[in-house]
Amino acid sequence: MEYVRSDADAQGSGESALTVKILVAGGFGVGKTTLVSAVSEIRPLRTEEALTEKSIGIDDTSAVMNKTTTTVAMDFGRITLPNGLVLLVFGTPGQDRFWFMWDELAKGALGSVILVDTRRLADCFQSVDYFERRGLPFIIAVNRFDGAGTHSPDQVRDALDLSPDIPVIDCDVRNKEDAKRVLITLVEHIMRTMSGRQAVG
Amino acid sequence: MTPAGSPESGGSAWFDDEAGPVVRPYALTGGRTHYDGGEFDLVALIETTDEADARADRPGPPGMPRTRWAPDPEHEMILRLCRTPLSVVEVASELELPLGVVRVLLGDLLDRSLILVRRPAPVAQFPSERVLKEVIDGIRAL
């Protein structure tokens, strides 16, 4: 009950500090942590969750069906913005067996960057499907690894069968300015998506 | 269905290899793996209440079911950390404890009104265009 009261308080005080959440998704080893660390100090986060029946009912835990416990190591960065805003950028766990964690990460998130390595394009299919299904705004950022393929953003868009309004941009996640540009592109896309939704509703 | 601890089970029914890493951190919570009072969102902000410092090392506040609550060092670390509001994931990261454990500990503190929880605003009402513009400006200034 205490919690419910706190919740109501939080909604009542509009000027309270706000945390906003952005996700960085993509296949294992695609550069998610590098992107987050380019713009913020990286922090490790560990979960050792006892999977309850409740979570088994909600999440697709088919891959962990015979496990009752699981450990997920993730990381996130905190960016403190003016006016007390706190932006948390989460790297999503790259392996399929951590899907149950995605729902929690996606809840209340503004949107997601999906990092892509064109040599392993298929690695991002699940992320694209997931965010499309959830209706969460996302952009595609193609990480230009040394010696990576030279596919143009348009080729990537075609290969992923994306709608034309979803930004597909190139980047080098090791470069801070690139990382900033990726995040800004995402937030601008979120703004466009939201104003579109308001126009419809 | 052999009762745990019966001769046939040899006492091994309680633990297997997979239990190991979970049992240890959750020993901090007396084996509790969930807080029944609600969910702590990953990015909910936790803030130590004004009275918390005065109360932290005393028995629980009057009217609480358990009158003699002694906070663990982890509880006190949370209270110290959250004098400046901190998100749930940051508390977990600072304490180097699993999220599930931290949520139980936060539940203990919330039950005793030693912390305030500011939940992130629902997505439907939030964020305003102004907030998003501030986010963009903030990233640009990094």
GROMACS .gro file of C-alpha atoms in nm:
model
  343
    1MET     CA    1   0.000   0.000   0.000
    2GLU     CA    2   0.285   0.227   0.082
    3TYR     CA    3   0.405   0.186  -0.270
    4VAL     CA    4   0.073   0.283  -0.418
    5ARG     CA    5   0.077   0.602  -0.217
    6SER     CA    6   0.426   0.686  -0.332
    7ASP     CA    7   0.317   0.621  -0.685
    8ALA     CA    8   0.030   0.866  -0.655
    9ASP     CA    9   0.264   1.121  -0.504
   10ALA     CA   10   0.501   1.086  -0.793
   11GLN     CA   11   0.226   1.155  -1.041
   12GLY     CA   12   0.106   1.451  -0.843
   13SER     CA   13   0.440   1.628  -0.833
   14GLY     CA   14   0.508   1.711  -1.193
   15GLU     CA   15   0.837   1.882  -1.117
   16SER     CA   16   1.004   1.580  -0.964
   17ALA     CA   17   1.325   1.462  -1.120
   18LEU     CA   18   1.263   1.262  -1.433
   19THR     CA   19   1.448   0.960  -1.557
   20VAL     CA   20   1.419   0.872  -1.922
   21LYS     CA   21   1.532   0.545  -2.066
   22ILE     CA   22   1.678   0.460  -2.402
   23LEU     CA   23   1.784   0.113  -2.513
   24VAL     CA   24   2.069   0.001  -2.734
   25ALA     CA   25   1.989  -0.336  -2.890
   26GLY     CA   26   2.159  -0.555  -3.143
   27GLY     CA   27   2.342  -0.883  -3.173
   28PHE     CA   28   2.613  -1.007  -2.943
   29GLY     CA   29   2.941  -0.819  -2.991
   30VAL     CA   30   2.799  -0.557  -3.225
   31GLY     CA   31   2.928  -0.266  -3.015
   32LYS     CA   32   2.645  -0.184  -2.777
   33THR     CA   33   2.870  -0.136  -2.476
   34THR     CA   34   3.112   0.070  -2.683
   35LEU     CA   35   2.833   0.301  -2.792
   36VAL     CA   36   2.708   0.352  -2.437
   37SER     CA   37   3.059   0.410  -2.304
   38ALA     CA   38   3.129   0.668  -2.576
   39VAL     CA   39   2.878   0.904  -2.416
   40SER     CA   40   2.875   0.804  -2.051
   41GLU     CA   41   3.050   0.620  -1.777
   42ILE     CA   42   2.954   0.258  -1.808
   43ARG     CA   43   2.811   0.079  -1.508
   44PRO     CA   44   2.769  -0.291  -1.465
   45LEU     CA   45   2.434  -0.432  -1.364
   46ARG     CA   46   2.375  -0.784  -1.254
   47THR     CA   47   2.047  -0.959  -1.211
   48GLU     CA   48   2.010  -1.297  -1.056
   49GLU     CA   49   1.647  -1.354  -1.087
   50ALA     CA   50   1.444  -1.637  -0.958
   51LEU     CA   51   1.199  -1.687  -1.242
   52THR     CA   52   0.854  -1.711  -1.095
   53GLU     CA   53   0.549  -1.871  -1.248
   54LYS     CA   54   0.426  -1.521  -1.309
   55SER     CA   55   0.719  -1.430  -1.528
   56ILE     CA   56   0.702  -1.762  -1.706
   57GLY     CA   57   0.343  -1.684  -1.798
   58ILE     CA   58   0.424  -1.341  -1.933
   59ASP     CA   59   0.755  -1.385  -2.102
   60ASP     CA   60   0.876  -1.619  -2.365
   61THR     CA   61   1.103  -1.827  -2.155
   62SER     CA   62   1.095  -2.130  -2.380
   63ALA     CA   63   1.472  -2.124  -2.395
   64VAL     CA   64   1.499  -2.134  -2.019
   65MET     CA   65   1.194  -2.344  -1.948
   66ASN     CA   66   1.374  -2.596  -1.732
   67LYS     CA   67   1.562  -2.335  -1.535
   68THR     CA   68   1.415  -2.159  -1.238
   69THR     CA   69   1.698  -1.915  -1.201
   70THR     CA   70   1.912  -1.723  -1.439
   71THR     CA   71   2.185  -1.462  -1.431
   72VAL     CA   72   2.202  -1.169  -1.667
   73ALA     CA   73   2.490  -0.926  -1.680
   74MET     CA   74   2.413  -0.600  -1.853
   75ASP     CA   75   2.546  -0.253  -1.849
   76PHE     CA   76   2.407   0.093  -1.865
   77GLY     CA   77   2.524   0.452  -1.871
   78ARG     CA   78   2.388   0.754  -1.691
   79ILE     CA   79   2.384   1.094  -1.853
   80THR     CA   80   2.280   1.382  -1.632
   81LEU     CA   81   2.109   1.652  -1.832
   82PRO     CA   82   2.019   2.005  -1.732
   83ASN     CA   83   1.698   2.061  -1.534
   84GLY     CA   84   1.745   1.747  -1.329
   85LEU     CA   85   1.675   1.512  -1.617
   86VAL     CA   86   1.856   1.182  -1.603
   87LEU     CA   87   1.901   0.981  -1.921
   88LEU     CA   88   1.978   0.613  -1.870
   89VAL     CA   89   2.106   0.422  -2.172
   90PHE     CA   90   2.076   0.045  -2.141
   91GLY     CA   91   2.255  -0.211  -2.351
   92THR     CA   92   2.013  -0.498  -2.393
   93PRO     CA   93   2.140  -0.848  -2.329
   94GLY     CA   94   2.255  -0.990  -2.660
   95GLN     CA   95   2.166  -1.352  -2.617
   96ASP     CA   96   1.829  -1.502  -2.694
   97ARG     CA   97   1.795  -1.666  -2.358
   98PHE     CA   98   1.763  -1.326  -2.192
   99TRP     CA   99   1.441  -1.233  -2.367
  100PHE     CA  100   1.253  -1.218  -2.039
  101MET     CA  101   1.469  -0.922  -1.942
  102TRP     CA  102   1.371  -0.728  -2.254
  103ASP     CA  103   1.013  -0.669  -2.144
  104GLU     CA  104   1.133  -0.508  -1.828
  105LEU     CA  105   1.388  -0.298  -2.013
  106ALA     CA  106   1.139  -0.192  -2.278
  107LYS     CA  107   0.872  -0.093  -2.027
  108GLY     CA  108   0.861   0.285  -2.024
  109ALA     CA  109   1.154   0.320  -2.262
  110LEU     CA  110   1.140   0.611  -2.506
  111GLY     CA  111   1.286   0.408  -2.786
  112SER     CA  112   1.578   0.202  -2.901
  113VAL     CA  113   1.884   0.216  -3.119
  114ILE     CA  114   1.936  -0.112  -3.301
  115LEU     CA  115   2.302  -0.153  -3.381
  116VAL     CA  116   2.379  -0.351  -3.692
  117ASP     CA  117   2.690  -0.516  -3.830
  118THR     CA  118   2.621  -0.572  -4.200
  119ARG     CA  119   2.837  -0.885  -4.198
  120ARG     CA  120   2.590  -1.035  -3.952
  121LEU     CA  121   2.271  -0.861  -4.046
  122ALA     CA  122   2.050  -1.148  -3.929
  123ASP     CA  123   2.160  -1.083  -3.571
  124CYS     CA  124   1.934  -0.780  -3.555
  125PHE     CA  125   1.618  -0.939  -3.696
  126GLN     CA  126   1.486  -1.033  -3.355
  127SER     CA  127   1.539  -0.683  -3.219
  128VAL     CA  128   1.358  -0.529  -3.515
  129ASP     CA  129   1.068  -0.773  -3.474
  130TYR     CA  130   1.052  -0.711  -3.103
  131PHE     CA  131   1.034  -0.332  -3.120
  132GLU     CA  132   0.796  -0.335  -3.416
  133ARG     CA  133   0.563  -0.567  -3.228
  134ARG     CA  134   0.585  -0.353  -2.915
  135GLY     CA  135   0.531  -0.030  -3.106
  136LEU     CA  136   0.847   0.118  -2.959
  137PRO     CA  137   1.021   0.375  -3.183
  138PHE     CA  138   1.361   0.263  -3.306
  139ILE     CA  139   1.633   0.359  -3.549
  140ILE     CA  140   1.898   0.147  -3.718
  141ALA     CA  141   2.262   0.245  -3.667
  142VAL     CA  142   2.506   0.060  -3.890
  143ASN     CA  143   2.834   0.023  -3.706
  144ARG     CA  144   3.124   0.064  -3.946
  145PHE     CA  145   3.375  -0.186  -3.818
  146ASP     CA  146   3.716  -0.193  -3.976
  147GLY     CA  147   3.676  -0.392  -4.292
  148ALA     CA  148   3.300  -0.411  -4.254
  149GLY     CA  149   3.084  -0.436  -4.561
  150THR     CA  150   3.008  -0.128  -4.763
  151HIS     CA  151   2.634  -0.171  -4.779
  152SER     CA  152   2.457   0.161  -4.801
  153PRO     CA  153   2.188   0.257  -4.551
  154ASP     CA  154   1.931   0.208  -4.827
  155GLN     CA  155   2.051  -0.146  -4.888
  156VAL     CA  156   2.021  -0.217  -4.516
  157ARG     CA  157   1.672  -0.066  -4.514
  158ASP     CA  158   1.569  -0.290  -4.802
  159ALA     CA  159   1.721  -0.597  -4.643
  160LEU     CA  160   1.532  -0.530  -4.320
  161ASP     CA  161   1.213  -0.433  -4.502
  162LEU     CA  162   1.176  -0.119  -4.294
  163SER     CA  163   0.918   0.148  -4.343
  164PRO     CA  164   1.064   0.463  -4.503
  165ASP     CA  165   1.019   0.681  -4.194
  166ILE     CA  166   1.263   0.478  -3.984
  167PRO     CA  167   1.609   0.638  -3.991
  168VAL     CA  168   1.901   0.419  -4.097
  169ILE     CA  169   2.237   0.585  -4.034
  170ASP     CA  170   2.605   0.497  -4.043
  171CYS     CA  171   2.826   0.539  -3.740
  172ASP     CA  172   3.147   0.443  -3.571
  173VAL     CA  173   3.043   0.369  -3.215
  174ARG     CA  174   3.394   0.434  -3.084
  175ASN     CA  175   3.360   0.797  -3.186
  176LYS     CA  176   3.188   1.015  -2.927
  177GLU     CA  177   3.042   1.257  -3.180
  178ASP     CA  178   2.902   0.963  -3.377
  179ALA     CA  179   2.751   0.814  -3.065
  180LYS     CA  180   2.589   1.147  -2.980
  181ARG     CA  181   2.453   1.176  -3.334
  182VAL     CA  182   2.302   0.827  -3.305
  183LEU     CA  183   2.122   0.912  -2.981
  184ILE     CA  184   2.002   1.248  -3.113
  185THR     CA  185   1.870   1.084  -3.430
  186LEU     CA  186   1.673   0.844  -3.212
  187VAL     CA  187   1.522   1.116  -2.992
  188GLU     CA  188   1.431   1.323  -3.300
  189HIS     CA  189   1.264   1.016  -3.446
  190ILE     CA  190   1.074   0.964  -3.119
  191MET     CA  191   0.951   1.326  -3.138
  192ARG     CA  192   0.827   1.275  -3.493
  193THR     CA  193   0.660   0.947  -3.398
  194MET     CA  194   0.486   1.108  -3.103
  195SER     CA  195   0.357   1.408  -3.291
  196GLY     CA  196   0.230   1.167  -3.557
  197ARG     CA  197   0.044   0.968  -3.294
  198GLN     CA  198  -0.106   1.280  -3.141
  199ALA     CA  199  -0.228   1.388  -3.485
  200VAL     CA  200  -0.399   1.050  -3.529
  201GLY     CA  201  -0.546   1.042  -3.177
  202MET     CA  202   0.710  -3.571  -0.434
  203THR     CA  203   0.965  -3.653  -0.171
  204PRO     CA  204   0.957  -3.404   0.110
  205ALA     CA  205   1.277  -3.208   0.123
  206GLY     CA  206   1.507  -3.325   0.393
  207SER     CA  207   1.360  -3.676   0.406
  208PRO     CA  208   1.607  -3.964   0.418
  209GLU     CA  209   1.557  -4.049   0.050
  210SER     CA  210   1.644  -3.704  -0.069
  211GLY     CA  211   1.958  -3.705   0.141
  212GLY     CA  212   1.904  -3.334   0.195
  213SER     CA  213   1.997  -3.263  -0.164
  214ALA     CA  214   1.649  -3.171  -0.283
  215TRP     CA  215   1.699  -2.813  -0.177
  216PHE     CA  216   2.002  -2.737  -0.381
  217ASP     CA  217   2.148  -2.822  -0.717
  218ASP     CA  218   2.419  -2.663  -0.925
  219GLU     CA  219   2.184  -2.397  -1.050
  220ALA     CA  220   2.081  -2.293  -0.704
  221GLY     CA  221   2.432  -2.196  -0.601
  222PRO     CA  222   2.470  -1.847  -0.743
  223VAL     CA  223   2.119  -1.753  -0.643
  224VAL     CA  224   2.120  -1.873  -0.288
  225ARG     CA  225   2.423  -1.669  -0.193
  226PRO     CA  226   2.301  -1.321  -0.283
  227TYR     CA  227   1.953  -1.392  -0.159
  228ALA     CA  228   2.095  -1.491   0.179
  229LEU     CA  229   2.113  -1.114   0.235
  230THR     CA  230   1.738  -1.098   0.216
  231GLY     CA  231   1.673  -1.396   0.439
  232GLY     CA  232   1.583  -1.599   0.133
  233ARG     CA  233   1.313  -1.361   0.015
  234THR     CA  234   1.324  -1.319  -0.362
  235HIS     CA  235   1.033  -1.079  -0.407
  236TYR     CA  236   0.886  -0.774  -0.246
  237ASP     CA  237   0.512  -0.818  -0.216
  238GLY     CA  238   0.425  -0.451  -0.199
  239GLY     CA  239   0.475  -0.377  -0.569
  240GLU     CA  240   0.734  -0.359  -0.839
  241PHE     CA  241   1.030  -0.129  -0.836
  242ASP     CA  242   1.076  -0.007  -1.190
  243LEU     CA  243   1.434  -0.017  -1.317
  244VAL     CA  244   1.446   0.359  -1.348
  245ALA     CA  245   1.227   0.456  -1.053
  246LEU     CA  246   1.409   0.710  -0.841
  247ILE     CA  247   1.476   0.622  -0.480
  248GLU     CA  248   1.521   0.900  -0.229
  249THR     CA  249   1.598   0.871   0.141
  250THR     CA  250   1.332   1.043   0.347
  251ASP     CA  251   1.418   1.318   0.592
  252GLU     CA  252   1.340   1.101   0.892
  253ALA     CA  253   1.542   0.809   0.764
  254ASP     CA  254   1.872   0.921   0.909
  255ALA     CA  255   1.721   0.960   1.252
  256ARG     CA  256   1.537   0.630   1.233
  257ALA     CA  257   1.782   0.411   1.056
  258ASP     CA  258   1.960   0.282   1.359
  259ARG     CA  259   1.658   0.266   1.586
  260PRO     CA  260   1.374   0.018   1.606
  261GLY     CA  261   1.110   0.050   1.337
  262PRO     CA  262   0.851   0.326   1.349
  263PRO     CA  263   0.550   0.279   1.577
  264GLY     CA  264   0.258   0.094   1.430
  265MET     CA  265   0.468  -0.128   1.208
  266PRO     CA  266   0.405  -0.499   1.247
  267ARG     CA  267   0.764  -0.571   1.339
  268THR     CA  268   0.866  -0.334   1.611
  269ARG     CA  269   1.228  -0.437   1.637
  270TRP     CA  270   1.370  -0.406   1.291
  271ALA     CA  271   1.744  -0.385   1.269
  272PRO     CA  272   1.863  -0.265   0.930
  273ASP     CA  273   2.142  -0.460   0.761
  274PRO     CA  274   2.453  -0.275   0.644
  275GLU     CA  275   2.312  -0.296   0.291
  276HIS     CA  276   1.999  -0.112   0.401
  277GLU     CA  277   2.210   0.160   0.550
  278MET     CA  278   2.423   0.181   0.239
  279ILE     CA  279   2.109   0.236   0.034
  280LEU     CA  280   1.992   0.509   0.271
  281ARG     CA  281   2.329   0.680   0.246
  282LEU     CA  282   2.344   0.650  -0.132
  283CYS     CA  283   1.992   0.777  -0.189
  284ARG     CA  284   2.028   1.107  -0.008
  285THR     CA  285   2.060   1.223  -0.365
  286PRO     CA  286   1.786   1.051  -0.567
  287LEU     CA  287   1.918   0.746  -0.748
  288SER     CA  288   1.750   0.505  -0.986
  289VAL     CA  289   1.697   0.142  -0.886
  290VAL     CA  290   1.955   0.017  -1.139
  291GLU     CA  291   2.212   0.262  -1.007
  292VAL     CA  292   2.156   0.144  -0.652
  293ALA     CA  293   2.209  -0.214  -0.768
  294SER     CA  294   2.520  -0.116  -0.958
  295GLU     CA  295   2.668   0.083  -0.669
  296LEU     CA  296   2.604  -0.195  -0.421
  297GLU     CA  297   2.724  -0.456  -0.670
  298LEU     CA  298   2.421  -0.662  -0.584
  299PRO     CA  299   2.175  -0.832  -0.815
  300LEU     CA  300   1.866  -0.636  -0.902
  301GLY     CA  301   1.633  -0.888  -0.738
  302VAL     CA  302   1.815  -0.861  -0.406
  303VAL     CA  303   1.813  -0.482  -0.418
  304ARG     CA  304   1.440  -0.480  -0.483
  305VAL     CA  305   1.376  -0.683  -0.168
  306LEU     CA  306   1.599  -0.452   0.037
  307LEU     CA  307   1.421  -0.146  -0.107
  308GLY     CA  308   1.090  -0.306  -0.010
  309ASP     CA  309   1.209  -0.330   0.351
  310LEU     CA  310   1.292   0.040   0.349
  311LEU     CA  311   0.970   0.141   0.178
  312ASP     CA  312   0.761  -0.056   0.428
  313ARG     CA  313   0.919   0.157   0.699
  314SER     CA  314   0.879   0.483   0.505
  315LEU     CA  315   1.254   0.533   0.504
  316ILE     CA  316   1.258   0.596   0.130
  317LEU     CA  317   1.038   0.763  -0.125
  318VAL     CA  318   0.985   0.606  -0.466
  319ARG     CA  319   0.932   0.831  -0.762
  320ARG     CA  320   0.808   0.619  -1.042
  321PRO     CA  321   0.876   0.729  -1.396
  322ALA     CA  322   0.572   0.890  -1.549
  323PRO     CA  323   0.363   0.662  -1.769
  324VAL     CA  324   0.465   0.667  -2.133
  325ALA     CA  325   0.123   0.788  -2.245
  326GLN     CA  326   0.155   1.120  -2.064
  327PHE     CA  327   0.524   1.148  -2.107
  328PRO     CA  328   0.751   1.270  -2.244
  329SER     CA  329   0.646   1.609  -2.358
  330GLU     CA  330   0.809   1.762  -2.661
  331ARG     CA  331   0.981   2.004  -2.429
  332VAL     CA  332   1.142   1.720  -2.236
  333LEU     CA  333   1.259   1.551  -2.556
  334LYS     CA  334   1.410   1.878  -2.676
  335GLU     CA  335   1.593   1.906  -2.347
  336VAL     CA  336   1.724   1.554  -2.393
  337ILE     CA  337   1.853   1.642  -2.740
  338ASP     CA  338   2.015   1.964  -2.618
  339GLY     CA  339   2.169   1.776  -2.329
  340ILE     CA  340   2.320   1.507  -2.552
  341ARG     CA  341   2.451   1.771  -2.788
  342ALA     CA  342   2.628   1.945  -2.501
  343LEU     CA  343   2.814   1.632  -2.388
   0.00000   0.00000   0.00000
